[in-house]
mmCIF file of C-alpha atoms in Angstrom:
data_model
loop_
_atom_site.group_PDB
_atom_site.id
_atom_site.type_symbol
_atom_site.label_atom_id
_atom_site.label_comp_id
_atom_site.label_asym_id
_atom_site.label_seq_id
_atom_site.Cartn_x
_atom_site.Cartn_y
_atom_site.Cartn_z
ATOM 1 C CA MET A 1 16.123 -11.620 -11.674
ATOM 2 C CA LEU A 2 13.721 -8.933 -10.896
ATOM 3 C CA ALA A 3 15.833 -8.470 -7.756
ATOM 4 C CA ASP A 4 18.675 -7.019 -10.314
ATOM 5 C CA ALA A 5 16.252 -5.048 -12.706
ATOM 6 C CA LEU A 6 17.481 -1.351 -11.572
ATOM 7 C CA GLU A 7 21.121 -2.464 -10.893
ATOM 8 C CA GLY A 8 23.192 0.576 -11.433
ATOM 9 C CA VAL A 9 20.065 2.989 -11.081
ATOM 10 C CA ARG A 10 20.734 5.242 -8.340
ATOM 11 C CA VAL A 11 17.817 6.974 -6.339
ATOM 12 C CA VAL A 12 17.698 10.162 -3.776
ATOM 13 C CA ASP A 13 15.174 9.578 -1.783
ATOM 14 C CA LEU A 14 14.134 12.904 -0.080
ATOM 15 C CA SER A 15 10.653 11.652 0.859
ATOM 16 C CA ARG A 16 9.213 10.663 4.620
ATOM 17 C CA ILE A 17 6.073 9.173 6.489
ATOM 18 C CA LEU A 18 4.815 6.342 3.727
ATOM 19 C CA ALA A 19 3.745 6.813 0.132
ATOM 20 C CA GLY A 20 7.279 7.832 -0.873
ATOM 21 C CA PRO A 21 9.272 5.332 1.170
ATOM 22 C CA TRP A 22 6.948 2.907 -0.307
ATOM 23 C CA CYS A 23 7.994 3.850 -3.545
ATOM 24 C CA THR A 24 11.579 3.926 -2.852
ATOM 25 C CA GLN A 25 11.562 0.546 -0.841
ATOM 26 C CA ASN A 26 10.216 -0.960 -4.022
ATOM 27 C CA LEU A 27 13.150 0.403 -5.989
ATOM 28 C CA ALA A 28 15.702 -0.630 -3.892
ATOM 29 C CA ASP A 29 14.158 -4.398 -4.135
ATOM 30 C CA LEU A 30 14.219 -4.020 -7.356
ATOM 31 C CA GLY A 31 18.025 -3.522 -7.149
ATOM 32 C CA ALA A 32 18.312 0.272 -7.325
ATOM 33 C CA ASP A 33 21.030 1.910 -4.973
ATOM 34 C CA VAL A 34 19.012 4.437 -2.943
ATOM 35 C CA LEU A 35 20.340 7.292 -0.951
ATOM 36 C CA LYS A 36 17.445 8.249 2.043
ATOM 37 C CA VAL A 37 18.064 11.720 2.912
ATOM 38 C CA GLU A 38 17.065 12.568 6.590
ATOM 39 C CA ARG A 39 16.738 15.242 8.790
ATOM 40 C CA PRO A 40 19.575 15.568 11.408
ATOM 41 C CA GLN A 41 18.824 13.824 14.868
ATOM 42 C CA THR A 42 15.359 12.866 14.056
ATOM 43 C CA GLY A 43 15.095 11.782 10.821
ATOM 44 C CA ASP A 44 12.032 10.488 9.071
ATOM 45 C CA ASP A 45 9.163 11.039 11.133
ATOM 46 C CA THR A 46 8.079 7.440 11.344
ATOM 47 C CA ARG A 47 11.231 6.435 12.907
ATOM 48 C CA SER A 48 9.167 7.631 16.087
ATOM 49 C CA TRP A 49 6.035 6.563 15.529
ATOM 50 C CA GLY A 50 5.352 4.245 17.794
ATOM 51 C CA PRO A 51 5.190 1.983 20.074
ATOM 52 C CA PRO A 52 5.992 -0.729 19.145
ATOM 53 C CA PHE A 53 9.865 0.123 18.897
ATOM 54 C CA VAL A 54 12.829 -2.090 18.451
ATOM 55 C CA GLU A 55 15.913 -0.868 20.610
ATOM 56 C CA GLY A 56 19.632 -1.718 19.358
ATOM 57 C CA ALA A 57 22.842 -2.177 20.916
ATOM 58 C CA GLN A 58 23.581 1.040 20.396
ATOM 59 C CA GLY A 59 20.678 2.681 21.990
ATOM 60 C CA GLU A 60 18.862 3.343 18.753
ATOM 61 C CA LYS A 61 15.307 3.285 19.023
ATOM 62 C CA VAL A 62 13.096 2.565 15.781
ATOM 63 C CA ALA A 63 9.718 2.052 15.304
ATOM 64 C CA ALA A 64 8.190 -0.427 13.800
ATOM 65 C CA TYR A 65 6.377 1.901 11.662
ATOM 66 C CA PHE A 66 9.904 3.075 9.658
ATOM 67 C CA LEU A 67 11.118 -0.783 9.653
ATOM 68 C CA ALA A 68 8.250 -1.750 7.381
ATOM 69 C CA CYS A 69 8.973 0.592 4.614
ATOM 70 C CA ASN A 70 12.705 1.723 4.422
ATOM 71 C CA ARG A 71 14.660 -1.907 3.740
ATOM 72 C CA GLY A 72 17.554 -1.860 1.277
ATOM 73 C CA LYS A 73 18.147 1.983 1.300
ATOM 74 C CA GLN A 74 21.370 4.026 2.793
ATOM 75 C CA SER A 75 20.778 6.657 5.228
ATOM 76 C CA VAL A 76 22.352 10.386 5.199
ATOM 77 C CA THR A 77 21.674 12.993 7.597
ATOM 78 C CA LEU A 78 21.576 16.767 6.034
ATOM 79 C CA ASP A 79 20.185 20.196 6.347
ATOM 80 C CA PHE A 80 19.470 21.287 2.876
ATOM 81 C CA ALA A 81 19.052 25.253 3.843
ATOM 82 C CA GLN A 82 22.792 25.266 4.754
ATOM 83 C CA ALA A 83 24.812 25.945 1.354
ATOM 84 C CA ALA A 84 27.678 23.452 1.756
ATOM 85 C CA GLN A 85 25.218 20.404 2.620
ATOM 86 C CA ARG A 86 22.959 21.686 -0.485
ATOM 87 C CA ALA A 87 26.140 21.614 -2.644
ATOM 88 C CA TRP A 88 26.905 17.933 -1.352
ATOM 89 C CA LEU A 89 23.457 16.765 -2.012
ATOM 90 C CA LEU A 90 23.360 18.775 -5.591
ATOM 91 C CA ARG A 91 26.324 16.558 -6.323
ATOM 92 C CA GLN A 92 24.687 13.313 -5.724
ATOM 93 C CA ILE A 93 21.630 14.883 -7.897
ATOM 94 C CA GLN A 94 23.918 15.331 -10.561
ATOM 95 C CA ASP A 95 24.869 11.795 -11.187
ATOM 96 C CA ALA A 96 21.255 10.259 -10.136
ATOM 97 C CA ASP A 97 18.729 8.743 -12.061
ATOM 98 C CA VAL A 98 15.659 9.369 -9.919
ATOM 99 C CA LEU A 99 14.721 11.563 -7.319
ATOM 100 C CA VAL A 100 12.004 10.970 -5.161
ATOM 101 C CA GLU A 101 10.052 14.013 -2.761
ATOM 102 C CA ASN A 102 6.883 14.896 -1.181
ATOM 103 C CA TYR A 103 7.389 18.148 0.330
ATOM 104 C CA LYS A 104 4.776 20.615 0.340
ATOM 105 C CA VAL A 105 4.440 22.633 -3.216
ATOM 106 C CA GLY A 106 7.586 25.203 -3.300
ATOM 107 C CA THR A 107 9.333 24.252 0.069
ATOM 108 C CA LEU A 108 12.176 22.692 -2.452
ATOM 109 C CA ALA A 109 11.934 25.792 -5.263
ATOM 110 C CA ARG A 110 13.142 27.976 -2.308
ATOM 111 C CA HIS A 111 16.241 26.008 -2.051
ATOM 112 C CA GLY A 112 16.992 25.530 -5.695
ATOM 113 C CA LEU A 113 16.013 21.349 -5.479
ATOM 114 C CA ASP A 114 12.750 21.896 -7.814
ATOM 115 C CA TYR A 115 12.518 20.377 -10.974
ATOM 116 C CA ALA A 116 13.055 23.379 -13.395
ATOM 117 C CA SER A 117 16.492 23.766 -11.180
ATOM 118 C CA LEU A 118 17.492 20.285 -11.209
ATOM 119 C CA ALA A 119 17.071 19.494 -14.810
ATOM 120 C CA GLN A 120 19.357 22.065 -15.747
ATOM 121 C CA LEU A 121 22.035 20.027 -13.659
ATOM 122 C CA ASN A 122 20.786 16.717 -14.870
ATOM 123 C CA PRO A 123 18.770 16.905 -17.920
ATOM 124 C CA ARG A 124 18.257 12.863 -17.406
ATOM 125 C CA LEU A 125 16.938 12.870 -14.244
ATOM 126 C CA ILE A 126 13.209 11.565 -13.160
ATOM 127 C CA TYR A 127 12.001 13.619 -10.635
ATOM 128 C CA LEU A 128 8.991 12.507 -8.820
ATOM 129 C CA SER A 129 6.659 14.225 -6.611
ATOM 130 C CA ILE A 130 4.375 13.344 -4.456
ATOM 131 C CA THR A 131 1.815 15.282 -2.701
ATOM 132 C CA GLY A 132 -1.548 15.738 -1.226
ATOM 133 C CA PHE A 133 -3.404 17.262 -4.052
ATOM 134 C CA GLY A 134 -0.712 17.632 -6.989
ATOM 135 C CA GLN A 135 1.098 20.346 -7.963
ATOM 136 C CA SER A 136 -1.037 22.824 -9.278
ATOM 137 C CA GLY A 137 -4.936 23.674 -8.348
ATOM 138 C CA PRO A 138 -6.827 25.333 -5.887
ATOM 139 C CA PHE A 139 -5.716 22.879 -2.907
ATOM 140 C CA ALA A 140 -2.490 22.247 -4.171
ATOM 141 C CA HIS A 141 -0.618 24.273 -1.307
ATOM 142 C CA LYS A 142 -2.646 21.827 1.290
ATOM 143 C CA PRO A 143 -0.664 19.666 2.889
ATOM 144 C CA GLY A 144 -2.691 16.034 3.981
ATOM 145 C CA TYR A 145 -2.342 12.548 5.047
ATOM 146 C CA ASP A 146 -3.484 9.300 3.985
ATOM 147 C CA TYR A 147 -6.779 9.249 6.019
ATOM 148 C CA ILE A 148 -7.957 12.567 4.840
ATOM 149 C CA PHE A 149 -7.690 10.964 1.422
ATOM 150 C CA GLN A 150 -9.513 8.019 2.453
ATOM 151 C CA GLY A 151 -12.382 10.639 3.279
ATOM 152 C CA MET A 152 -12.318 13.232 0.614
ATOM 153 C CA GLY A 153 -11.597 10.299 -2.268
ATOM 154 C CA GLY A 154 -14.535 8.771 -1.324
ATOM 155 C CA LEU A 155 -13.850 5.565 0.056
ATOM 156 C CA MET A 156 -15.079 6.622 3.596
ATOM 157 C CA GLY A 157 -18.083 7.635 1.972
ATOM 158 C CA TYR A 158 -19.247 3.686 1.239
ATOM 159 C CA THR A 159 -16.974 1.916 3.702
ATOM 160 C CA GLY A 160 -18.142 1.661 7.401
ATOM 161 C CA ILE A 161 -21.105 0.133 9.109
ATOM 162 C CA ALA A 162 -24.308 -0.183 7.460
ATOM 163 C CA PRO A 163 -27.290 2.027 8.558
ATOM 164 C CA GLY A 164 -29.615 0.639 11.178
ATOM 165 C CA GLU A 165 -26.442 -1.340 12.482
ATOM 166 C CA ALA A 166 -24.660 -0.854 15.624
ATOM 167 C CA GLY A 167 -22.148 1.709 15.478
ATOM 168 C CA ALA A 168 -23.172 2.573 11.670
ATOM 169 C CA GLY A 169 -20.968 5.165 10.302
ATOM 170 C CA PRO A 170 -17.845 5.971 8.047
ATOM 171 C CA MET A 171 -14.925 3.624 8.944
ATOM 172 C CA ARG A 172 -10.935 3.705 7.505
ATOM 173 C CA THR A 173 -9.206 0.758 6.499
ATOM 174 C CA GLY A 174 -6.995 -0.572 8.659
ATOM 175 C CA VAL A 175 -3.661 0.335 6.835
ATOM 176 C CA ALA A 176 -3.115 3.602 4.873
ATOM 177 C CA VAL A 177 -4.380 2.273 1.879
ATOM 178 C CA VAL A 178 -4.079 5.350 -0.288
ATOM 179 C CA ASP A 179 -0.208 6.128 0.849
ATOM 180 C CA LEU A 180 0.115 2.460 -0.003
ATOM 181 C CA MET A 181 -1.435 2.581 -3.160
ATOM 182 C CA THR A 182 -0.028 6.070 -4.140
ATOM 183 C CA GLY A 183 3.625 4.295 -3.383
ATOM 184 C CA MET A 184 2.710 1.490 -6.024
ATOM 185 C CA TYR A 185 1.472 4.284 -8.475
ATOM 186 C CA ALA A 186 4.517 5.851 -8.270
ATOM 187 C CA THR A 187 6.714 3.054 -8.658
ATOM 188 C CA SER A 188 4.877 2.036 -11.815
ATOM 189 C CA ALA A 189 5.563 5.663 -12.961
ATOM 190 C CA VAL A 190 8.979 5.749 -12.231
ATOM 191 C CA LEU A 191 9.564 2.243 -14.039
ATOM 192 C CA ALA A 192 7.620 3.498 -17.530
ATOM 193 C CA ALA A 193 9.692 6.828 -17.096
ATOM 194 C CA LEU A 194 13.127 4.783 -16.818
ATOM 195 C CA VAL A 195 11.704 3.042 -20.125
ATOM 196 C CA GLN A 196 11.005 5.899 -22.035
ATOM 197 C CA ARG A 197 14.233 8.272 -21.163
ATOM 198 C CA ALA A 198 16.056 4.743 -22.861
ATOM 199 C CA ARG A 199 14.464 5.805 -25.484
ATOM 200 C CA THR A 200 14.622 9.832 -25.551
ATOM 201 C CA GLY A 201 17.517 10.100 -23.102
ATOM 202 C CA ARG A 202 15.771 12.519 -21.161
ATOM 203 C CA GLY A 203 14.118 12.608 -17.581
ATOM 204 C CA GLN A 204 10.576 14.382 -16.893
ATOM 205 C CA HIS A 205 8.944 15.640 -13.574
ATOM 206 C CA LEU A 206 6.191 13.047 -12.431
ATOM 207 C CA ASP A 207 3.534 14.611 -10.608
ATOM 208 C CA ILE A 208 1.734 11.950 -8.312
ATOM 209 C CA ALA A 209 -1.261 12.970 -5.785
ATOM 210 C CA LEU A 210 -2.960 11.331 -3.119
ATOM 211 C CA LEU A 211 -6.011 12.857 -3.926
ATOM 212 C CA ASP A 212 -5.700 11.928 -7.491
ATOM 213 C CA VAL A 213 -5.049 8.174 -6.507
ATOM 214 C CA ALA A 214 -7.733 8.054 -4.060
ATOM 215 C CA VAL A 215 -10.274 8.665 -6.848
ATOM 216 C CA ALA A 216 -8.845 6.241 -8.987
ATOM 217 C CA MET A 217 -8.667 3.260 -6.572
ATOM 218 C CA ASN A 218 -12.733 3.621 -6.392
ATOM 219 C CA ALA A 219 -12.527 1.357 -8.966
ATOM 220 C CA ASN A 220 -16.012 -0.730 -9.692
ATOM 221 C CA GLN A 221 -17.512 1.743 -6.889
ATOM 222 C CA ALA A 222 -16.420 4.759 -9.299
ATOM 223 C CA ALA A 223 -18.441 3.003 -12.143
ATOM 224 C CA ASN A 224 -21.065 2.047 -10.516
ATOM 225 C CA TYR A 225 -21.611 5.500 -9.855
ATOM 226 C CA LEU A 226 -21.012 7.200 -12.752
ATOM 227 C CA VAL A 227 -23.287 4.649 -14.380
ATOM 228 C CA SER A 228 -26.248 4.899 -12.351
ATOM 229 C CA GLY A 229 -25.765 8.413 -11.108
ATOM 230 C CA GLU A 230 -26.384 7.079 -7.552
ATOM 231 C CA ASN A 231 -24.272 7.476 -4.639
ATOM 232 C CA PRO A 232 -23.068 3.939 -3.110
ATOM 233 C CA GLY A 233 -24.121 3.477 0.390
ATOM 234 C CA ARG A 234 -22.223 2.007 3.489
ATOM 235 C CA ILE A 235 -22.928 -1.561 3.433
ATOM 236 C CA GLY A 236 -20.086 -3.044 5.704
ATOM 237 C CA ASN A 237 -18.812 -6.535 4.544
ATOM 238 C CA THR A 238 -21.025 -7.263 1.881
ATOM 239 C CA HIS A 239 -20.129 -6.201 -1.743
ATOM 240 C CA PRO A 240 -21.890 -3.712 -4.087
ATOM 241 C CA ASN A 241 -21.593 -6.206 -7.081
ATOM 242 C CA LEU A 242 -22.307 -9.510 -5.868
ATOM 243 C CA ALA A 243 -24.435 -11.650 -3.538
ATOM 244 C CA PRO A 244 -23.565 -13.722 -1.156
ATOM 245 C CA TYR A 245 -20.526 -12.247 -0.792
ATOM 246 C CA GLU A 246 -19.781 -11.212 2.730
ATOM 247 C CA VAL A 247 -18.732 -12.287 6.484
ATOM 248 C CA PHE A 248 -21.061 -14.908 8.038
ATOM 249 C CA GLU A 249 -20.656 -16.002 11.853
ATOM 250 C CA CYS A 250 -20.599 -19.664 12.199
ATOM 251 C CA ALA A 251 -20.493 -21.959 15.555
ATOM 252 C CA ASP A 252 -16.620 -21.611 15.900
ATOM 253 C CA GLY A 253 -15.974 -18.793 14.286
ATOM 254 C CA HIS A 254 -16.467 -16.304 10.949
ATOM 255 C CA ILE A 255 -15.596 -17.293 7.416
ATOM 256 C CA ILE A 256 -15.813 -14.636 4.203
ATOM 257 C CA LEU A 257 -18.284 -16.520 1.831
ATOM 258 C CA ALA A 258 -17.543 -15.141 -1.916
ATOM 259 C CA ILE A 259 -19.806 -16.313 -4.760
ATOM 260 C CA GLY A 260 -19.118 -15.135 -7.803
ATOM 261 C CA ASN A 261 -21.395 -16.559 -10.254
ATOM 262 C CA ASP A 262 -24.963 -18.380 -10.244
ATOM 263 C CA ARG A 263 -23.529 -21.745 -10.693
ATOM 264 C CA GLN A 264 -21.523 -21.016 -7.659
ATOM 265 C CA PHE A 265 -24.137 -20.419 -5.829
ATOM 266 C CA ALA A 266 -26.444 -23.331 -7.367
ATOM 267 C CA ALA A 267 -23.622 -25.569 -5.973
ATOM 268 C CA PHE A 268 -23.761 -23.860 -2.357
ATOM 269 C CA CYS A 269 -27.702 -24.226 -2.194
ATOM 270 C CA THR A 270 -27.039 -28.144 -2.744
ATOM 271 C CA LEU A 271 -24.074 -28.114 -0.024
ATOM 272 C CA VAL A 272 -26.707 -26.906 2.428
ATOM 273 C CA GLN A 273 -29.684 -28.590 1.469
ATOM 274 C CA SER A 274 -31.522 -25.671 0.132
ATOM 275 C CA ASP A 275 -33.330 -24.820 -3.105
ATOM 276 C CA TRP A 276 -33.156 -20.945 -2.732
ATOM 277 C CA HIS A 277 -31.308 -21.340 -6.413
ATOM 278 C CA LEU A 278 -34.486 -22.269 -7.832
ATOM 279 C CA ARG A 279 -36.551 -19.324 -6.489
ATOM 280 C CA PRO A 280 -36.837 -16.355 -8.926
ATOM 281 C CA GLU A 281 -35.607 -13.869 -6.319
ATOM 282 C CA PHE A 282 -32.577 -15.628 -5.845
ATOM 283 C CA ALA A 283 -31.598 -17.188 -9.094
ATOM 284 C CA THR A 284 -29.334 -14.783 -10.630
ATOM 285 C CA ASN A 285 -27.033 -12.701 -8.944
ATOM 286 C CA ALA A 286 -29.223 -9.327 -9.891
ATOM 287 C CA ALA A 287 -31.885 -10.777 -8.409
ATOM 288 C CA ARG A 288 -29.792 -12.169 -5.041
ATOM 289 C CA LEU A 289 -28.794 -8.450 -5.358
ATOM 290 C CA THR A 290 -32.157 -6.762 -5.123
ATOM 291 C CA HIS A 291 -33.412 -9.431 -2.556
ATOM 292 C CA LEU A 292 -30.688 -9.549 0.009
ATOM 293 C CA ARG A 293 -32.492 -8.228 2.936
ATOM 294 C CA GLU A 294 -35.020 -11.535 2.307
ATOM 295 C CA LEU A 295 -31.808 -13.697 1.273
ATOM 296 C CA ARG A 296 -29.372 -12.690 4.245
ATOM 297 C CA PRO A 297 -31.139 -14.056 7.189
ATOM 298 C CA LEU A 298 -31.641 -17.574 5.552
ATOM 299 C CA LEU A 299 -28.292 -17.687 5.038
ATOM 300 C CA ARG A 300 -27.138 -16.701 8.269
ATOM 301 C CA ALA A 301 -29.542 -19.614 9.825
ATOM 302 C CA ALA A 302 -28.132 -22.412 7.690
ATOM 303 C CA LEU A 303 -24.664 -21.306 8.492
ATOM 304 C CA ALA A 304 -24.828 -20.302 12.248
ATOM 305 C CA PRO A 305 -24.553 -24.346 13.214
ATOM 306 C CA ARG A 306 -21.524 -25.222 11.442
ATOM 307 C CA ALA A 307 -18.065 -25.580 12.137
ATOM 308 C CA VAL A 308 -15.640 -23.412 9.971
ATOM 309 C CA ALA A 309 -13.043 -26.118 9.468
ATOM 310 C CA GLU A 310 -15.937 -28.533 8.606
ATOM 311 C CA LEU A 311 -17.805 -25.870 6.452
ATOM 312 C CA GLY A 312 -14.726 -24.871 4.528
ATOM 313 C CA ALA A 313 -13.830 -28.417 3.535
ATOM 314 C CA ALA A 314 -17.403 -28.639 1.894
ATOM 315 C CA LEU A 315 -16.880 -25.472 0.257
ATOM 316 C CA ASP A 316 -13.419 -26.585 -0.839
ATOM 317 C CA ALA A 317 -14.852 -29.901 -2.270
ATOM 318 C CA ASN A 318 -17.880 -27.874 -4.420
ATOM 319 C CA GLY A 319 -15.140 -25.129 -5.856
ATOM 320 C CA ILE A 320 -16.478 -22.275 -3.728
ATOM 321 C CA SER A 321 -14.473 -19.556 -2.605
ATOM 322 C CA TRP A 322 -14.211 -18.995 1.174
ATOM 323 C CA GLY A 323 -11.674 -17.671 3.844
ATOM 324 C CA ASN A 324 -10.844 -17.443 7.092
ATOM 325 C CA ILE A 325 -10.257 -14.214 8.913
ATOM 326 C CA HIS A 326 -7.108 -13.980 10.288
ATOM 327 C CA THR A 327 -5.116 -12.605 13.103
ATOM 328 C CA LEU A 328 -1.830 -11.350 11.704
ATOM 329 C CA GLU A 329 -0.308 -14.211 13.956
ATOM 330 C CA GLN A 330 -2.463 -16.663 11.811
ATOM 331 C CA VAL A 331 -1.369 -15.257 8.726
ATOM 332 C CA PHE A 332 2.580 -15.881 9.264
ATOM 333 C CA GLN A 333 1.935 -19.425 10.591
ATOM 334 C CA HIS A 334 -0.287 -20.266 7.584
ATOM 335 C CA PRO A 335 1.450 -22.796 5.547
ATOM 336 C CA GLN A 336 0.565 -20.848 2.042
ATOM 337 C CA VAL A 337 2.305 -17.814 3.694
ATOM 338 C CA GLN A 338 5.455 -19.922 5.034
ATOM 339 C CA HIS A 339 5.468 -21.750 1.629
ATOM 340 C CA ARG A 340 5.782 -18.308 -0.337
ATOM 341 C CA GLN A 341 8.339 -17.065 2.226
ATOM 342 C CA MET A 342 6.843 -14.238 3.137
ATOM 343 C CA LEU A 343 8.448 -13.517 6.090
ATOM 344 C CA GLN A 344 11.889 -13.002 5.892
ATOM 345 C CA THR A 345 14.450 -12.723 8.481
ATOM 346 C CA VAL A 346 17.669 -10.039 8.244
ATOM 347 C CA ALA A 347 20.292 -9.195 10.264
ATOM 348 C CA HIS A 348 20.676 -5.567 11.299
ATOM 349 C CA PRO A 349 23.693 -4.018 12.505
ATOM 350 C CA ASP A 350 22.526 -2.398 15.526
ATOM 351 C CA LEU A 351 18.973 -3.432 16.000
ATOM 352 C CA GLY A 352 19.862 -7.528 15.568
ATOM 353 C CA SER A 353 17.795 -9.792 13.906
ATOM 354 C CA LEU A 354 14.304 -8.174 12.352
ATOM 355 C CA ARG A 355 11.780 -9.889 10.856
ATOM 356 C CA LEU A 356 10.423 -8.288 7.546
ATOM 357 C CA VAL A 357 8.357 -8.893 4.944
ATOM 358 C CA ARG A 358 8.961 -10.102 1.634
ATOM 359 C CA ASN A 359 8.309 -7.640 -1.446
ATOM 360 C CA PRO A 360 5.256 -9.877 -3.432
ATOM 361 C CA MET A 361 7.108 -8.854 -7.196
ATOM 362 C CA LEU A 362 9.946 -10.759 -6.206
ATOM 363 C CA ALA A 363 9.106 -14.633 -6.128
ATOM 364 C CA PRO A 364 10.144 -16.777 -3.249
ATOM 365 C CA GLY A 365 13.460 -17.824 -3.390
ATOM 366 C CA THR A 366 14.582 -16.467 -6.322
ATOM 367 C CA HIS A 367 16.077 -13.179 -5.074
ATOM 368 C CA LYS A 368 19.019 -11.730 -3.322
ATOM 369 C CA PRO A 369 19.140 -11.463 0.350
ATOM 370 C CA VAL A 370 17.108 -8.550 1.773
ATOM 371 C CA ALA A 371 18.896 -5.752 3.387
ATOM 372 C CA PRO A 372 18.073 -4.177 6.328
ATOM 373 C CA PRO A 373 16.529 -0.649 6.924
ATOM 374 C CA PRO A 374 19.303 1.831 7.811
ATOM 375 C CA THR A 375 19.992 3.089 10.997
ATOM 376 C CA LEU A 376 20.010 7.058 11.107
ATOM 377 C CA GLY A 377 22.578 7.816 8.739
ATOM 378 C CA PRO A 378 25.832 10.236 8.963
ATOM 379 C CA ALA A 379 25.949 13.926 8.595
ATOM 380 C CA ALA A 380 26.337 13.950 4.782
ATOM 381 C CA LEU A 381 29.629 16.036 4.793
ATOM 382 C CA ALA A 382 31.380 12.575 5.930
ATOM 383 C CA GLU A 383 31.188 11.726 2.450
ATOM 384 C CA LEU A 384 29.075 8.205 2.971
ATOM 385 C CA ARG A 385 28.757 8.435 -1.148
ATOM 386 C CA PRO A 386 31.765 10.833 -2.497
ATOM 387 C CA ALA A 387 30.841 12.531 -5.598
#
């Protein structure tokens, strides 16, 4: 099982907020032994990023944000500016396979916790640094959060309400997608480095930057620009390369209509009793994109009187992709989400019963029980993990 894939791999997690913890949560879900090192008294910043909070029987109050990205770890509190506590941490690192950190460039070097120093202590160590701008370059010294990189990396340059529409302007996504994607890229990099170490016997320094990830995740939008030389504009809920591929209002709600080829469009036209697919300006995907301003009001008029359930059934019968726009309450009530066991309940020693989301890398019903996020750990010198 994948849940045992990293059994025996020891990870020292010096990261906080989201990108680093998302990576180390993935590693924990895959079976690694993850030691989360937190600041005394306060711990990871996200423990207080609320409301909402969960309050435990012993008075611990933890933000839901922290619970989202720290399951399966042990916690220890430590101030590595103190010599004795730093020495304890070095003993853990000497035996570790992976270290993950997201401090500003140069911070850990002042305490002898940089890669160059630790590689002498443990040549097999895979040392992952996650920073805003990377380990080198004119901006390497600057801090930054996800929101900054959604803007700087280009995502908000074409995400938002289209010009001429009410509220036009840039918009961020509803979750920290650059952080999450950075955590996923970082996970892949660590796994690749573990495979490579099995061949070479040596670790390495992995340098993952949020700005790099933000640029990379532009995907087809970046390719569109590099091919055409034209900056993509804000097009709201439409698609830059497909039409119709957007949200439409029906009589009792909204649907996402996602037509991926001309055959599907012809089937859709038959369904709504139109001959648009026979008209040259709408016959091909490229033509529909060019003439979307003319096509969109026709689509809106055809779909506005239809009920979502009735229209959805007809689209399904014709092999046309569509979807609802769900609240999270509806998401967790959806029969497919329930079948896939995406919602899991775990027992926390202080916070009681917690509902968490299953890691989609692990097939439903085939993995070990989910371990809860940790309470803020004991002081390091209490020897939670003896050397």
